[in-house]
Amino acid sequence: MALARLAQSARPPGAGGDAGGGLEWFCVPPSRAPGEDPGSDPGDHAGPLVHSSPAALRPVSAPFRAGEVCLLVDGRGRHHLIDLEAGSTFHYHVGTLPHADIIGADEGTAFRSSGDGRLVALRPRLADYILRMRRGAQVVYPKDIGPILHWGDIGAGMVVLEAGTGSGALTLALWRAVGPTGRVVSVEARPDHAAGARAAIARFVGDIPPNLDLRLGRVEEAVEEVRPDRLVLDLPEPWEVVGPAAAGLKGGGVLTAYLPTVPQVQRLHEELRRSRCFLDAGTFEVLLREWVVEGRSVRPASQMVGHTGFITVARRAETPEPVIHLPEGS
């Protein structure tokens, strides 16, 4: 199935490291309120300040407008992701459909192409967008994003620090989870990945949200400044962040790491135990198998989404001795 093919073609997570120079702003700095004038303080970080109004962000249950991302579902159930532009035309194997026909129409409207093909226009769910977003850095897939949000305990009003930003897929999910009263700071070491993530986020949302700070630099330098409630790491060497996390992550806070290989997981657990600052460290993976339901015939799909990455979760707390996590029932 399409979902399985997309996931199996992915590069291993954590391939883009968080190494480089000092922090460089390319969105709203957390030291000032979103939308606040940057002023002339020579100590301020240089960089553009992005202003976003609620009207500029992705609409919900409203007619389509130019500049939005639209998901077209054809008669065979295939999905086509397009950017609506006045004057543009969608082309596929059953003819064409002018974007002007979609702009101003309600979500869920069915159209007929020039070749009499049926197309239904929808706004893509975040999962739809992630599976079809433009590739650059490694994408964290929906099957892993859900458990990261759940076991990482990401919720409304929290301050979340993420590294690295990568493709921006997980960043989008974190931003939606914290809601308008929360804040996400995402740090990326590679300028090309940072630029790609910024474009991907703006494409889906409509702008860079004011409570999302995208930075270029090292996460080690951001932990103590941000003092996050939650820390999410998609890095090849997350054990290097354990020390700064012990100093900057709030008590009871959750550290979540996404890693592709067993040796990386082992090294992270060793550092967590050695720090004596984390409890309940555990690791798991998620395997996803779809089912085909066709009338009275119900069977598992011929392909499944197997290993993409390990998810490791630990709680920030002082411990007198190194703590080894024991699975439930042991």
mmCIF file of C-alpha atoms in Angstrom:
data_model
loop_
_atom_site.group_PDB
_atom_site.id
_atom_site.type_symbol
_atom_site.label_atom_id
_atom_site.label_comp_id
_atom_site.label_asym_id
_atom_site.label_seq_id
_atom_site.Cartn_x
_atom_site.Cartn_y
_atom_site.Cartn_z
ATOM 1 C CA MET A 1 0.000 0.000 0.000
ATOM 2 C CA ALA A 2 1.031 3.614 -0.470
ATOM 3 C CA LEU A 3 1.650 4.180 3.234
ATOM 4 C CA ALA A 4 3.979 1.204 3.464
ATOM 5 C CA ARG A 5 5.890 2.149 0.312
ATOM 6 C CA LEU A 6 6.454 5.690 1.523
ATOM 7 C CA ALA A 7 7.739 4.595 4.915
ATOM 8 C CA GLN A 8 10.034 1.883 3.572
ATOM 9 C CA SER A 9 11.691 4.368 1.209
ATOM 10 C CA ALA A 10 12.638 6.711 4.062
ATOM 11 C CA ARG A 11 16.190 7.337 5.175
ATOM 12 C CA PRO A 12 17.016 6.452 8.785
ATOM 13 C CA PRO A 13 15.936 9.073 11.324
ATOM 14 C CA GLY A 14 18.561 11.135 13.068
ATOM 15 C CA ALA A 15 20.720 11.315 9.930
ATOM 16 C CA GLY A 16 20.906 15.111 10.100
ATOM 17 C CA GLY A 17 22.975 15.972 13.158
ATOM 18 C CA ASP A 18 22.663 18.987 15.385
ATOM 19 C CA ALA A 19 26.163 20.333 15.075
ATOM 20 C CA GLY A 20 27.382 23.731 14.131
ATOM 21 C CA GLY A 21 27.956 27.205 15.427
ATOM 22 C CA GLY A 22 25.992 29.383 17.794
ATOM 23 C CA LEU A 23 22.292 30.035 17.604
ATOM 24 C CA GLU A 24 20.985 32.150 14.757
ATOM 25 C CA TRP A 25 17.410 33.377 14.652
ATOM 26 C CA PHE A 26 15.273 32.963 11.599
ATOM 27 C CA CYS A 27 11.885 33.365 13.283
ATOM 28 C CA VAL A 28 10.374 34.900 16.419
ATOM 29 C CA PRO A 29 12.893 35.009 19.303
ATOM 30 C CA PRO A 30 11.489 33.751 22.632
ATOM 31 C CA SER A 31 13.054 36.688 24.488
ATOM 32 C CA ARG A 32 10.259 38.932 23.245
ATOM 33 C CA ALA A 33 6.558 38.445 22.727
ATOM 34 C CA PRO A 34 5.359 37.233 19.304
ATOM 35 C CA GLY A 35 4.895 40.196 17.015
ATOM 36 C CA GLU A 36 6.718 42.602 19.358
ATOM 37 C CA ASP A 37 8.950 45.141 17.677
ATOM 38 C CA PRO A 38 12.558 43.879 17.798
ATOM 39 C CA GLY A 39 13.804 47.330 18.812
ATOM 40 C CA SER A 40 17.402 48.436 18.553
ATOM 41 C CA ASP A 41 19.000 46.614 21.483
ATOM 42 C CA PRO A 42 22.494 45.672 20.192
ATOM 43 C CA GLY A 43 22.329 42.548 22.339
ATOM 44 C CA ASP A 44 19.304 41.229 20.465
ATOM 45 C CA HIS A 45 19.706 38.330 18.047
ATOM 46 C CA ALA A 46 19.785 39.518 14.460
ATOM 47 C CA GLY A 47 17.254 38.141 12.013
ATOM 48 C CA PRO A 48 13.806 38.717 10.566
ATOM 49 C CA LEU A 49 10.762 38.807 12.813
ATOM 50 C CA VAL A 50 7.808 37.034 11.243
ATOM 51 C CA HIS A 51 4.402 38.558 11.992
ATOM 52 C CA SER A 52 1.400 36.259 11.759
ATOM 53 C CA SER A 53 -2.250 37.106 12.184
ATOM 54 C CA PRO A 54 -4.883 34.434 12.871
ATOM 55 C CA ALA A 55 -6.414 35.159 9.472
ATOM 56 C CA ALA A 56 -3.118 34.266 7.788
ATOM 57 C CA LEU A 57 -3.051 30.763 9.252
ATOM 58 C CA ARG A 58 -4.689 27.627 7.855
ATOM 59 C CA PRO A 59 -8.497 27.955 7.817
ATOM 60 C CA VAL A 60 -10.852 25.230 9.033
ATOM 61 C CA SER A 61 -14.267 24.476 7.494
ATOM 62 C CA ALA A 62 -14.176 27.494 5.197
ATOM 63 C CA PRO A 63 -14.209 27.864 1.401
ATOM 64 C CA PHE A 64 -10.893 27.210 -0.308
ATOM 65 C CA ARG A 65 -8.753 30.236 -1.055
ATOM 66 C CA ALA A 66 -5.715 30.869 -3.233
ATOM 67 C CA GLY A 67 -2.409 29.922 -1.621
ATOM 68 C CA GLU A 68 -3.805 26.940 0.298
ATOM 69 C CA VAL A 69 -2.688 23.345 -0.011
ATOM 70 C CA CYS A 70 -5.476 21.171 -1.403
ATOM 71 C CA LEU A 71 -5.807 17.382 -1.514
ATOM 72 C CA LEU A 72 -7.605 16.044 -4.589
ATOM 73 C CA VAL A 73 -8.910 12.470 -4.369
ATOM 74 C CA ASP A 74 -9.598 10.927 -7.780
ATOM 75 C CA GLY A 75 -12.041 8.192 -8.757
ATOM 76 C CA ARG A 76 -9.511 5.464 -7.989
ATOM 77 C CA GLY A 77 -8.775 6.795 -4.520
ATOM 78 C CA ARG A 78 -5.404 8.264 -5.439
ATOM 79 C CA HIS A 79 -4.356 11.446 -3.659
ATOM 80 C CA HIS A 80 -2.900 14.516 -5.367
ATOM 81 C CA LEU A 81 -1.480 17.385 -3.288
ATOM 82 C CA ILE A 82 -1.573 20.777 -5.023
ATOM 83 C CA ASP A 83 -1.028 24.442 -4.128
ATOM 84 C CA LEU A 84 -4.051 26.460 -5.219
ATOM 85 C CA GLU A 85 -3.122 29.347 -7.499
ATOM 86 C CA ALA A 86 -5.464 31.538 -9.512
ATOM 87 C CA GLY A 87 -4.799 30.901 -13.194
ATOM 88 C CA SER A 88 -3.216 27.470 -12.675
ATOM 89 C CA THR A 89 -4.609 24.124 -13.814
ATOM 90 C CA PHE A 90 -4.317 20.635 -12.335
ATOM 91 C CA HIS A 91 -3.332 17.989 -14.896
ATOM 92 C CA TYR A 92 -3.665 14.240 -14.462
ATOM 93 C CA HIS A 93 -4.444 11.146 -16.538
ATOM 94 C CA VAL A 94 -8.185 11.941 -16.816
ATOM 95 C CA GLY A 95 -7.880 15.510 -18.012
ATOM 96 C CA THR A 96 -7.552 18.858 -16.295
ATOM 97 C CA LEU A 97 -9.243 20.924 -13.589
ATOM 98 C CA PRO A 98 -8.725 24.703 -13.261
ATOM 99 C CA HIS A 99 -7.712 25.825 -9.781
ATOM 100 C CA ALA A 100 -10.259 28.645 -10.161
ATOM 101 C CA ASP A 101 -13.040 26.047 -9.937
ATOM 102 C CA ILE A 102 -11.778 24.944 -6.507
ATOM 103 C CA ILE A 103 -11.014 28.404 -5.087
ATOM 104 C CA GLY A 104 -14.147 29.636 -3.329
ATOM 105 C CA ALA A 105 -15.724 26.164 -3.184
ATOM 106 C CA ASP A 106 -16.496 24.347 0.056
ATOM 107 C CA GLU A 107 -14.293 21.551 1.319
ATOM 108 C CA GLY A 108 -15.628 18.145 0.227
ATOM 109 C CA THR A 109 -16.974 19.439 -3.101
ATOM 110 C CA ALA A 110 -16.794 17.003 -6.037
ATOM 111 C CA PHE A 111 -15.643 18.258 -9.446
ATOM 112 C CA ARG A 112 -15.493 16.821 -12.950
ATOM 113 C CA SER A 113 -12.273 17.082 -14.930
ATOM 114 C CA SER A 114 -12.141 17.839 -18.647
ATOM 115 C CA GLY A 115 -12.030 14.065 -19.243
ATOM 116 C CA ASP A 116 -15.079 13.463 -16.992
ATOM 117 C CA GLY A 117 -12.970 12.210 -14.100
ATOM 118 C CA ARG A 118 -14.300 12.705 -10.571
ATOM 119 C CA LEU A 119 -12.160 14.717 -8.144
ATOM 120 C CA VAL A 120 -13.062 15.538 -4.534
ATOM 121 C CA ALA A 121 -11.305 18.549 -2.970
ATOM 122 C CA LEU A 122 -10.283 18.312 0.701
ATOM 123 C CA ARG A 123 -7.873 20.046 3.013
ATOM 124 C CA PRO A 124 -5.105 17.549 3.782
ATOM 125 C CA ARG A 125 -4.904 16.160 7.284
ATOM 126 C CA LEU A 126 -1.489 16.563 8.839
ATOM 127 C CA ALA A 127 -0.869 12.847 8.206
ATOM 128 C CA ASP A 128 -1.766 13.297 4.516
ATOM 129 C CA TYR A 129 0.598 16.228 4.238
ATOM 130 C CA ILE A 130 3.492 14.489 5.994
ATOM 131 C CA LEU A 131 3.257 11.415 3.760
ATOM 132 C CA ARG A 132 3.364 13.601 0.649
ATOM 133 C CA MET A 133 5.484 16.549 1.730
ATOM 134 C CA ARG A 134 8.509 17.552 -0.316
ATOM 135 C CA ARG A 135 11.496 15.490 0.730
ATOM 136 C CA GLY A 136 14.741 16.888 2.086
ATOM 137 C CA ALA A 137 15.607 15.851 5.600
ATOM 138 C CA GLN A 138 14.328 12.628 7.124
ATOM 139 C CA VAL A 139 10.584 12.606 7.797
ATOM 140 C CA VAL A 140 9.202 11.302 11.096
ATOM 141 C CA TYR A 141 6.089 9.409 10.001
ATOM 142 C CA PRO A 142 2.590 9.579 11.537
ATOM 143 C CA LYS A 143 2.874 6.092 13.054
ATOM 144 C CA ASP A 144 5.724 7.389 15.236
ATOM 145 C CA ILE A 145 4.498 10.954 15.724
ATOM 146 C CA GLY A 146 1.362 9.815 17.557
ATOM 147 C CA PRO A 147 3.256 7.788 20.202
ATOM 148 C CA ILE A 148 5.853 10.568 20.557
ATOM 149 C CA LEU A 149 3.079 13.032 21.408
ATOM 150 C CA HIS A 150 1.400 10.548 23.770
ATOM 151 C CA TRP A 151 4.385 9.094 25.641
ATOM 152 C CA GLY A 152 6.265 12.375 25.470
ATOM 153 C CA ASP A 153 3.212 13.912 27.144
ATOM 154 C CA ILE A 154 3.029 16.923 24.838
ATOM 155 C CA GLY A 155 0.031 19.065 25.768
ATOM 156 C CA ALA A 156 -1.602 22.469 25.609
ATOM 157 C CA GLY A 157 0.270 25.390 27.134
ATOM 158 C CA MET A 158 3.634 23.620 27.344
ATOM 159 C CA VAL A 159 7.026 24.907 26.247
ATOM 160 C CA VAL A 160 8.608 22.259 24.010
ATOM 161 C CA LEU A 161 12.194 22.263 22.750
ATOM 162 C CA GLU A 162 12.876 20.131 19.668
ATOM 163 C CA ALA A 163 16.150 19.233 17.932
ATOM 164 C CA GLY A 164 16.649 18.840 15.067
ATOM 165 C CA THR A 165 13.878 20.346 13.040
ATOM 166 C CA GLY A 166 14.616 18.075 10.072
ATOM 167 C CA SER A 167 11.738 18.087 7.588
ATOM 168 C CA GLY A 168 9.394 19.949 9.924
ATOM 169 C CA ALA A 169 6.877 17.072 10.124
ATOM 170 C CA LEU A 170 7.267 16.442 13.855
ATOM 171 C CA THR A 171 7.585 20.192 14.437
ATOM 172 C CA LEU A 172 4.120 20.735 12.968
ATOM 173 C CA ALA A 173 2.638 18.047 15.211
ATOM 174 C CA LEU A 174 4.315 19.484 18.309
ATOM 175 C CA TRP A 175 3.080 22.980 17.471
ATOM 176 C CA ARG A 176 -0.509 21.781 17.055
ATOM 177 C CA ALA A 177 -0.316 19.809 20.322
ATOM 178 C CA VAL A 178 0.774 22.772 22.481
ATOM 179 C CA GLY A 179 -2.040 24.971 21.174
ATOM 180 C CA PRO A 180 -2.114 28.775 21.062
ATOM 181 C CA THR A 181 -1.043 29.114 24.716
ATOM 182 C CA GLY A 182 2.045 26.919 24.316
ATOM 183 C CA ARG A 183 5.319 27.437 22.506
ATOM 184 C CA VAL A 184 7.665 25.283 20.423
ATOM 185 C CA VAL A 185 11.335 26.115 19.937
ATOM 186 C CA SER A 186 12.922 23.968 17.230
ATOM 187 C CA VAL A 187 16.685 23.968 16.642
ATOM 188 C CA GLU A 188 18.360 22.670 13.474
ATOM 189 C CA ALA A 189 22.077 22.488 12.711
ATOM 190 C CA ARG A 190 21.914 22.381 8.916
ATOM 191 C CA PRO A 191 20.871 25.533 7.031
ATOM 192 C CA ASP A 192 19.412 23.522 4.132
ATOM 193 C CA HIS A 193 17.218 21.465 6.460
ATOM 194 C CA ALA A 194 16.174 24.594 8.359
ATOM 195 C CA ALA A 195 15.136 26.355 5.158
ATOM 196 C CA GLY A 196 13.250 23.291 3.904
ATOM 197 C CA ALA A 197 11.397 22.878 7.195
ATOM 198 C CA ARG A 198 10.415 26.530 7.279
ATOM 199 C CA ALA A 199 8.996 26.277 3.752
ATOM 200 C CA ALA A 200 7.118 23.050 4.575
ATOM 201 C CA ILE A 201 5.574 24.524 7.724
ATOM 202 C CA ALA A 202 4.535 27.748 5.993
ATOM 203 C CA ARG A 203 3.053 25.754 3.116
ATOM 204 C CA PHE A 204 0.788 23.739 5.418
ATOM 205 C CA VAL A 205 -0.150 26.408 7.966
ATOM 206 C CA GLY A 206 -0.158 29.459 5.699
ATOM 207 C CA ASP A 207 2.609 31.294 7.598
ATOM 208 C CA ILE A 208 5.124 30.693 10.374
ATOM 209 C CA PRO A 209 2.993 30.712 13.561
ATOM 210 C CA PRO A 210 3.979 33.345 16.147
ATOM 211 C CA ASN A 211 4.415 30.721 18.890
ATOM 212 C CA LEU A 212 6.840 28.642 16.819
ATOM 213 C CA ASP A 213 10.515 29.674 17.044
ATOM 214 C CA LEU A 214 12.765 28.141 14.394
ATOM 215 C CA ARG A 215 16.481 28.424 15.108
ATOM 216 C CA LEU A 216 19.721 27.502 13.428
ATOM 217 C CA GLY A 217 22.419 26.261 15.817
ATOM 218 C CA ARG A 218 23.079 23.786 18.628
ATOM 219 C CA VAL A 219 20.406 22.548 20.997
ATOM 220 C CA GLU A 220 22.921 22.333 23.871
ATOM 221 C CA GLU A 221 23.046 26.133 23.877
ATOM 222 C CA ALA A 222 19.250 26.456 23.976
ATOM 223 C CA VAL A 223 18.204 24.075 26.772
ATOM 224 C CA GLU A 224 19.084 26.270 29.751
ATOM 225 C CA GLU A 225 17.810 29.426 28.040
ATOM 226 C CA VAL A 226 14.439 27.950 27.029
ATOM 227 C CA ARG A 227 13.880 25.871 30.219
ATOM 228 C CA PRO A 228 11.417 23.567 28.446
ATOM 229 C CA ASP A 229 8.676 21.441 29.943
ATOM 230 C CA ARG A 230 9.371 18.790 27.300
ATOM 231 C CA LEU A 231 12.439 17.962 25.202
ATOM 232 C CA VAL A 232 12.180 16.053 21.902
ATOM 233 C CA LEU A 233 15.379 14.876 20.196
ATOM 234 C CA ASP A 234 15.783 13.541 16.651
ATOM 235 C CA LEU A 235 19.587 13.583 16.591
ATOM 236 C CA PRO A 236 22.266 10.980 15.819
ATOM 237 C CA GLU A 237 23.994 11.608 19.182
ATOM 238 C CA PRO A 238 21.300 12.565 21.729
ATOM 239 C CA TRP A 239 23.487 11.410 24.640
ATOM 240 C CA GLU A 240 25.469 14.611 24.186
ATOM 241 C CA VAL A 241 22.347 16.539 25.202
ATOM 242 C CA VAL A 242 21.686 14.570 28.419
ATOM 243 C CA GLY A 243 23.956 16.838 30.500
ATOM 244 C CA PRO A 244 22.384 20.106 29.310
ATOM 245 C CA ALA A 245 18.938 18.489 29.605
ATOM 246 C CA ALA A 246 19.632 17.586 33.232
ATOM 247 C CA ALA A 247 20.435 21.248 33.907
ATOM 248 C CA GLY A 248 17.727 22.906 31.812
ATOM 249 C CA LEU A 249 14.736 20.559 31.625
ATOM 250 C CA LYS A 250 12.176 21.329 34.319
ATOM 251 C CA GLY A 251 11.681 18.836 37.136
ATOM 252 C CA GLY A 252 9.248 16.119 36.092
ATOM 253 C CA GLY A 253 9.808 17.066 32.458
ATOM 254 C CA VAL A 254 9.930 14.418 29.746
ATOM 255 C CA LEU A 255 12.837 13.739 27.398
ATOM 256 C CA THR A 256 11.881 11.880 24.212
ATOM 257 C CA ALA A 257 14.420 10.675 21.643
ATOM 258 C CA TYR A 258 13.848 9.135 18.206
ATOM 259 C CA LEU A 259 16.682 6.863 17.005
ATOM 260 C CA PRO A 260 17.105 4.337 14.168
ATOM 261 C CA THR A 261 19.624 1.862 15.614
ATOM 262 C CA VAL A 262 20.139 -0.318 18.695
ATOM 263 C CA PRO A 263 23.690 0.957 19.453
ATOM 264 C CA GLN A 264 22.371 4.534 19.600
ATOM 265 C CA VAL A 265 19.623 3.475 21.999
ATOM 266 C CA GLN A 266 22.132 1.638 24.202
ATOM 267 C CA ARG A 267 24.447 4.646 24.327
ATOM 268 C CA LEU A 268 21.570 6.970 25.255
ATOM 269 C CA HIS A 269 20.397 4.681 28.068
ATOM 270 C CA GLU A 270 23.938 4.465 29.440
ATOM 271 C CA GLU A 271 24.188 8.245 29.591
ATOM 272 C CA LEU A 272 20.740 8.605 31.160
ATOM 273 C CA ARG A 273 21.723 6.165 33.930
ATOM 274 C CA ARG A 274 25.104 7.788 34.419
ATOM 275 C CA SER A 275 23.554 11.241 34.819
ATOM 276 C CA ARG A 276 21.417 10.131 37.800
ATOM 277 C CA CYS A 277 18.910 12.764 36.723
ATOM 278 C CA PHE A 278 16.308 10.685 34.864
ATOM 279 C CA LEU A 279 13.715 8.074 35.882
ATOM 280 C CA ASP A 280 11.536 5.569 34.023
ATOM 281 C CA ALA A 281 13.716 5.380 30.918
ATOM 282 C CA GLY A 282 12.148 3.015 28.406
ATOM 283 C CA THR A 283 12.339 2.270 24.683
ATOM 284 C CA PHE A 284 9.814 0.877 22.205
ATOM 285 C CA GLU A 285 9.052 0.789 18.490
ATOM 286 C CA VAL A 286 5.781 0.915 16.566
ATOM 287 C CA LEU A 287 4.875 -1.525 13.790
ATOM 288 C CA LEU A 288 1.877 -0.582 11.649
ATOM 289 C CA ARG A 289 -0.200 -3.058 9.647
ATOM 290 C CA GLU A 290 -3.191 -1.925 7.639
ATOM 291 C CA TRP A 291 -6.167 -4.144 6.889
ATOM 292 C CA VAL A 292 -8.066 -4.477 3.613
ATOM 293 C CA VAL A 293 -11.845 -4.513 4.032
ATOM 294 C CA GLU A 294 -13.775 -5.399 0.857
ATOM 295 C CA GLY A 295 -17.291 -6.542 1.627
ATOM 296 C CA ARG A 296 -17.089 -9.841 3.492
ATOM 297 C CA SER A 297 -13.405 -10.213 2.658
ATOM 298 C CA VAL A 298 -11.247 -8.841 5.472
ATOM 299 C CA ARG A 299 -7.507 -9.505 5.442
ATOM 300 C CA PRO A 300 -4.226 -7.884 6.452
ATOM 301 C CA ALA A 301 -2.537 -5.822 3.761
ATOM 302 C CA SER A 302 0.277 -7.532 1.888
ATOM 303 C CA GLN A 303 2.718 -4.875 3.085
ATOM 304 C CA MET A 304 3.224 -3.412 6.540
ATOM 305 C CA VAL A 305 5.222 -0.515 7.908
ATOM 306 C CA GLY A 306 7.969 -2.128 9.958
ATOM 307 C CA HIS A 307 10.870 -0.550 11.785
ATOM 308 C CA THR A 308 11.450 3.149 11.200
ATOM 309 C CA GLY A 309 12.851 4.188 14.569
ATOM 310 C CA PHE A 310 13.038 3.518 18.300
ATOM 311 C CA ILE A 311 11.307 5.899 20.710
ATOM 312 C CA THR A 312 13.021 6.408 24.069
ATOM 313 C CA VAL A 313 11.279 8.289 26.884
ATOM 314 C CA ALA A 314 12.616 9.344 30.321
ATOM 315 C CA ARG A 315 11.490 11.660 33.166
ATOM 316 C CA ARG A 316 13.667 14.390 34.669
ATOM 317 C CA ALA A 317 14.131 13.767 38.418
ATOM 318 C CA GLU A 318 16.965 13.564 40.935
ATOM 319 C CA THR A 319 17.994 9.991 41.787
ATOM 320 C CA PRO A 320 20.570 8.913 44.397
ATOM 321 C CA GLU A 321 21.762 5.969 42.317
ATOM 322 C CA PRO A 322 21.698 5.068 38.606
ATOM 323 C CA VAL A 323 18.226 3.755 37.795
ATOM 324 C CA ILE A 324 17.556 0.834 35.465
ATOM 325 C CA HIS A 325 14.067 0.691 33.993
ATOM 326 C CA LEU A 326 12.283 -2.644 34.454
ATOM 327 C CA PRO A 327 9.396 -3.497 32.109
ATOM 328 C CA GLU A 328 5.968 -3.914 33.666
ATOM 329 C CA GLY A 329 5.395 -7.353 35.175
ATOM 330 C CA SER A 330 9.091 -8.049 35.777
#
